[in-house]
Amino acid sequence: MTTPPEPPPDHEPAPAPGDEPTRARGGAPDGSAGSSPSGPPRGAPSDGARVPVLTDADADADAGTGTTPGPGTGPGPASRVRRFWSVRRIPAAVLAALVLGGAGLLLYDVAAVRADRTAMAWRRELADGLATRPLDDTWVVVGAAVAVVLGLWLLILAATPGLRAILPMRREHADVRAGLDREAAALALRDRAMEVSGVQSVRVRVGRSKVAVKAASHFRALDEVRADVEAAVAAGVDELALAHPPALTVRVARPPRKA
């Protein structure tokens, strides 16, 4: 004996207040806009998949463990920052002028000799001197020393970057290089030191690896002024965003008394 199936109810039970489906603006009440009866709406995750949410705690945890953020979430690892190379126009121009003048003069004298004319006096004297003077002669030694010094100077210019007055800054982007003039950096740090209470005058000298600060304080204890000046200048150095932060030296003294 089989039980006949129950007939469907004439109307479906009303949904609970919290279960009422959200209606899209301008769409049908049944949510047909942007959705199909057989699947989830477009762009929505599949059943059981949830969109991950990154909280502040997760970000701090990633920062503490050294996790590298994904692409597009921040700047990549900073590349090694090198100093700026100088084009050295003045040494190159001087060397080119000397070589050109010497070669032109020698070529003219050789052409004159080939044209059955006498050689220049300086060339005859130079040839006679090289043929008769010994190697330990004073002028030979001086000439050799000058040639060696000039060669070493050219080698140093070719192997060193130059532009010592420009300090390289940190590279936030791989395609952008920035530099800061040492005088501008000294002026900025001087302004920061002058903001400290009790400072009358400040002298700041910025080098490639060291910042020297000399301040004169007309009131307050020197130790307190020195600590405040050191903190202010250290904060200023950090704000300069230099690739190689220089060491800081602070000296504070009383101004000289007027006679």
Short mmCIF file of C-alpha atoms in Angstrom, two decimals:
data_model
loop_
_atom_site.label_atom_id
_atom_site.label_comp_id
_atom_site.label_asym_id
_atom_site.label_seq_id
_atom_site.Cartn_x
_atom_site.Cartn_y
_atom_site.Cartn_z
CA MET A 1 0.00 0.00 0.00
CA THR A 2 1.56 3.25 -1.10
CA THR A 3 0.94 6.67 0.26
CA PRO A 4 0.00 9.22 -2.40
CA PRO A 5 2.33 12.24 -2.62
CA GLU A 6 1.21 15.32 -0.86
CA PRO A 7 0.01 18.09 -3.13
CA PRO A 8 2.19 21.22 -3.23
CA PRO A 9 0.99 24.08 -1.07
CA ASP A 10 -0.99 26.82 -2.72
CA HIS A 11 1.52 29.40 -1.61
CA GLU A 12 5.07 29.24 -0.26
CA PRO A 13 5.66 30.26 3.34
CA ALA A 14 6.75 33.84 3.85
CA PRO A 15 10.48 34.21 4.38
CA ALA A 16 11.87 35.37 7.65
CA PRO A 17 12.64 39.08 7.95
CA GLY A 18 16.40 38.44 7.86
CA ASP A 19 16.17 36.01 4.90
CA GLU A 20 14.51 38.38 2.43
CA PRO A 21 16.58 38.47 -0.77
CA THR A 22 18.16 41.75 -1.77
CA ARG A 23 16.61 43.31 -4.86
CA ALA A 24 18.84 44.92 -7.43
CA ARG A 25 18.02 48.44 -8.46
CA GLY A 26 15.96 48.48 -11.59
CA GLY A 27 15.79 44.71 -11.64
CA ALA A 28 13.12 42.16 -11.01
CA PRO A 29 12.18 41.23 -7.48
CA ASP A 30 13.35 37.67 -8.00
CA GLY A 31 16.95 38.84 -8.57
CA SER A 32 17.04 37.80 -12.24
CA ALA A 33 19.18 40.83 -13.17
CA GLY A 34 22.81 39.75 -13.62
CA SER A 35 22.11 36.18 -12.52
CA SER A 36 20.88 32.92 -13.97
CA PRO A 37 18.64 30.33 -12.32
CA SER A 38 21.32 27.66 -12.63
CA GLY A 39 24.37 29.46 -11.22
CA PRO A 40 25.64 32.27 -9.04
CA PRO A 41 25.68 35.87 -10.26
CA ARG A 42 28.43 37.06 -12.52
CA GLY A 43 31.62 37.98 -10.68
CA ALA A 44 30.47 36.22 -7.50
CA PRO A 45 32.66 33.48 -6.02
CA SER A 46 31.58 29.89 -6.33
CA ASP A 47 29.91 28.03 -3.48
CA GLY A 48 32.22 27.57 -0.56
CA ALA A 49 34.76 30.19 -1.77
CA ARG A 50 35.18 33.35 0.23
CA VAL A 51 37.06 36.50 -0.62
CA PRO A 52 40.09 36.86 1.73
CA VAL A 53 40.21 40.05 3.74
CA LEU A 54 43.56 41.42 4.91
CA THR A 55 43.35 43.03 8.34
CA ASP A 56 45.86 45.22 10.12
CA ALA A 57 46.94 42.30 12.30
CA ASP A 58 47.66 40.17 9.22
CA ALA A 59 49.66 43.02 7.66
CA ASP A 60 51.73 43.41 10.83
CA ALA A 61 52.31 39.67 10.92
CA ASP A 62 53.47 39.65 7.31
CA ALA A 63 55.79 42.58 8.00
CA GLY A 64 57.25 40.81 11.02
CA THR A 65 57.90 37.58 9.11
CA GLY A 66 59.38 39.36 6.11
CA THR A 67 56.66 38.33 3.69
CA THR A 68 56.95 40.13 0.37
CA PRO A 69 53.70 41.71 -0.80
CA GLY A 70 52.18 40.58 -4.04
CA PRO A 71 52.46 42.45 -7.34
CA GLY A 72 50.75 45.79 -7.39
CA THR A 73 50.51 46.07 -3.60
CA GLY A 74 53.61 48.22 -3.11
CA PRO A 75 57.07 49.10 -4.41
CA GLY A 76 59.47 46.27 -5.08
CA PRO A 77 62.81 45.75 -3.36
CA ALA A 78 65.07 48.78 -3.65
CA SER A 79 68.05 48.25 -5.92
CA ARG A 80 71.59 49.14 -4.94
CA VAL A 81 72.14 52.88 -5.12
CA ARG A 82 75.38 54.03 -6.69
CA ARG A 83 76.95 57.46 -6.85
CA PHE A 84 76.49 59.74 -9.81
CA TRP A 85 79.28 59.71 -12.40
CA SER A 86 80.73 62.97 -13.62
CA VAL A 87 81.17 63.64 -17.33
CA ARG A 88 84.46 65.46 -16.57
CA ARG A 89 84.29 67.93 -19.43
CA ILE A 90 87.18 70.11 -18.20
CA PRO A 91 89.84 67.33 -17.84
CA ALA A 92 88.74 65.81 -21.14
CA ALA A 93 88.90 69.19 -22.91
CA VAL A 94 92.35 69.99 -21.47
CA LEU A 95 93.75 66.58 -22.41
CA ALA A 96 92.26 66.76 -25.89
CA ALA A 97 93.72 70.24 -26.43
CA LEU A 98 97.19 69.14 -25.31
CA VAL A 99 97.17 66.02 -27.46
CA LEU A 100 95.83 67.92 -30.46
CA GLY A 101 98.40 70.73 -30.12
CA GLY A 102 101.33 68.39 -29.62
CA ALA A 103 100.32 66.09 -32.46
CA GLY A 104 99.68 69.01 -34.80
CA LEU A 105 103.04 70.62 -34.01
CA LEU A 106 104.91 67.34 -34.46
CA LEU A 107 103.10 66.60 -37.71
CA TYR A 108 103.97 70.06 -39.05
CA ASP A 109 107.65 69.63 -38.20
CA VAL A 110 107.79 66.19 -39.83
CA ALA A 111 106.14 67.58 -42.96
CA ALA A 112 108.63 70.47 -43.03
CA VAL A 113 111.58 68.06 -42.81
CA ARG A 114 110.10 66.00 -45.64
CA ALA A 115 109.93 69.19 -47.70
CA ASP A 116 113.73 69.64 -47.37
CA ARG A 117 113.53 72.19 -44.60
CA THR A 118 115.35 72.18 -41.28
CA ALA A 119 113.60 70.84 -38.24
CA MET A 120 112.50 73.14 -35.45
CA ALA A 121 115.00 74.08 -32.78
CA TRP A 122 113.04 72.44 -29.96
CA ARG A 123 112.95 69.14 -31.82
CA ARG A 124 116.71 69.17 -32.48
CA GLU A 125 117.46 70.02 -28.86
CA LEU A 126 115.08 67.34 -27.61
CA ALA A 127 116.65 64.71 -29.85
CA ASP A 128 120.18 65.70 -28.84
CA GLY A 129 119.24 65.75 -25.16
CA LEU A 130 117.64 62.29 -25.28
CA ALA A 131 120.71 60.97 -27.07
CA THR A 132 123.33 62.49 -24.76
CA ARG A 133 121.74 62.82 -21.30
CA PRO A 134 121.95 59.84 -18.92
CA LEU A 135 118.83 58.35 -17.37
CA ASP A 136 119.71 59.61 -13.88
CA ASP A 137 119.81 63.22 -15.02
CA THR A 138 117.64 65.64 -13.01
CA TRP A 139 115.52 66.80 -15.93
CA VAL A 140 114.92 63.25 -17.12
CA VAL A 141 113.77 62.21 -13.66
CA VAL A 142 111.52 65.28 -13.33
CA GLY A 143 109.96 64.66 -16.73
CA ALA A 144 109.34 61.00 -15.90
CA ALA A 145 107.78 61.95 -12.53
CA VAL A 146 105.46 64.47 -14.22
CA ALA A 147 104.39 61.85 -16.76
CA VAL A 148 103.70 59.31 -14.00
CA VAL A 149 101.66 61.79 -11.94
CA LEU A 150 99.66 62.81 -14.99
CA GLY A 151 98.97 59.18 -15.87
CA LEU A 152 97.88 58.34 -12.31
CA TRP A 153 95.60 61.38 -12.26
CA LEU A 154 93.93 60.27 -15.48
CA LEU A 155 93.50 56.72 -14.14
CA ILE A 156 91.93 58.00 -10.92
CA LEU A 157 89.54 60.20 -12.87
CA ALA A 158 88.57 57.23 -15.03
CA ALA A 159 88.01 54.85 -12.08
CA THR A 160 86.16 57.14 -9.65
CA PRO A 161 82.61 58.49 -10.11
CA GLY A 162 83.26 62.08 -9.04
CA LEU A 163 80.43 64.54 -8.29
CA ARG A 164 81.24 64.51 -4.60
CA ALA A 165 78.89 67.46 -4.03
CA ILE A 166 75.80 65.35 -4.85
CA LEU A 167 74.50 62.79 -2.35
CA PRO A 168 72.45 59.92 -3.85
CA MET A 169 68.96 59.44 -2.42
CA ARG A 170 66.98 56.27 -1.87
CA ARG A 171 65.39 54.80 -4.99
CA GLU A 172 61.69 54.25 -4.43
CA HIS A 173 61.21 53.43 -8.13
CA ALA A 174 63.67 51.59 -10.35
CA ASP A 175 63.44 54.14 -13.17
CA VAL A 176 63.95 57.26 -11.03
CA ARG A 177 67.29 58.43 -9.62
CA ALA A 178 67.52 61.45 -7.34
CA GLY A 179 70.38 63.30 -5.73
CA LEU A 180 70.68 66.06 -3.14
CA ASP A 181 73.29 68.79 -3.13
CA ARG A 182 75.43 68.82 -0.01
CA GLU A 183 74.99 72.56 0.51
CA ALA A 184 71.20 72.21 0.29
CA ALA A 185 71.30 69.35 2.79
CA ALA A 186 73.44 71.44 5.16
CA LEU A 187 71.00 74.34 4.90
CA ALA A 188 68.01 72.09 5.67
CA LEU A 189 69.74 70.56 8.70
CA ARG A 190 70.80 74.01 9.90
CA ASP A 191 67.18 75.16 9.86
CA ARG A 192 66.17 72.10 11.88
CA ALA A 193 68.88 72.80 14.48
CA MET A 194 67.93 76.47 14.77
CA GLU A 195 64.44 75.42 15.88
CA VAL A 196 65.84 74.04 19.14
CA SER A 197 65.35 76.31 22.13
CA GLY A 198 68.57 77.86 23.39
CA VAL A 199 70.49 77.67 20.09
CA GLN A 200 71.96 80.99 19.01
CA SER A 201 73.93 79.97 15.92
CA VAL A 202 74.66 76.75 14.06
CA ARG A 203 77.28 75.66 11.56
CA VAL A 204 76.56 72.44 9.63
CA ARG A 205 79.03 70.66 7.39
CA VAL A 206 77.72 67.73 5.34
CA GLY A 207 80.16 65.21 3.91
CA ARG A 208 79.62 61.97 2.03
CA SER A 209 79.78 59.89 5.22
CA LYS A 210 79.60 62.38 8.11
CA VAL A 211 77.57 65.37 9.25
CA ALA A 212 79.33 67.76 11.65
CA VAL A 213 77.18 70.21 13.62
CA LYS A 214 78.63 73.02 15.73
CA ALA A 215 76.09 75.01 17.71
CA ALA A 216 76.35 77.91 20.13
CA SER A 217 73.87 78.06 23.01
CA HIS A 218 73.40 81.22 25.07
CA PHE A 219 71.10 79.64 27.69
CA ARG A 220 69.94 76.24 28.94
CA ALA A 221 72.26 73.44 29.94
CA LEU A 222 74.67 72.34 27.24
CA ASP A 223 73.83 68.66 27.66
CA GLU A 224 70.13 69.31 27.15
CA VAL A 225 70.74 71.49 24.13
CA ARG A 226 73.11 68.91 22.67
CA ALA A 227 70.54 66.14 23.08
CA ASP A 228 67.78 68.23 21.50
CA VAL A 229 70.00 69.31 18.61
CA GLU A 230 71.12 65.74 18.00
CA ALA A 231 67.52 64.50 17.96
CA ALA A 232 66.37 67.29 15.63
CA VAL A 233 69.26 66.85 13.20
CA ALA A 234 68.90 63.05 13.24
CA ALA A 235 65.24 63.43 12.32
CA GLY A 236 66.23 65.86 9.57
CA VAL A 237 68.81 63.42 8.17
CA ASP A 238 66.15 60.69 8.10
CA GLU A 239 63.77 63.00 6.24
CA LEU A 240 66.41 63.69 3.58
CA ALA A 241 65.97 60.07 2.40
CA LEU A 242 69.66 59.58 1.64
CA ALA A 243 70.75 56.22 0.31
CA HIS A 244 73.71 56.11 2.70
CA PRO A 245 72.77 58.01 5.89
CA PRO A 246 75.88 59.78 7.21
CA ALA A 247 77.13 59.62 10.78
CA LEU A 248 76.22 62.53 13.02
CA THR A 249 78.56 64.55 15.24
CA VAL A 250 77.17 67.36 17.41
CA ARG A 251 79.19 69.88 19.40
CA VAL A 252 77.57 72.57 21.54
CA ALA A 253 79.43 75.37 23.28
CA ARG A 254 78.84 78.81 24.72
CA PRO A 255 79.24 81.77 22.37
CA PRO A 256 82.41 83.81 22.86
CA ARG A 257 82.07 86.73 25.20
CA LYS A 258 82.25 90.17 23.72
CA ALA A 259 85.13 92.34 24.94
#
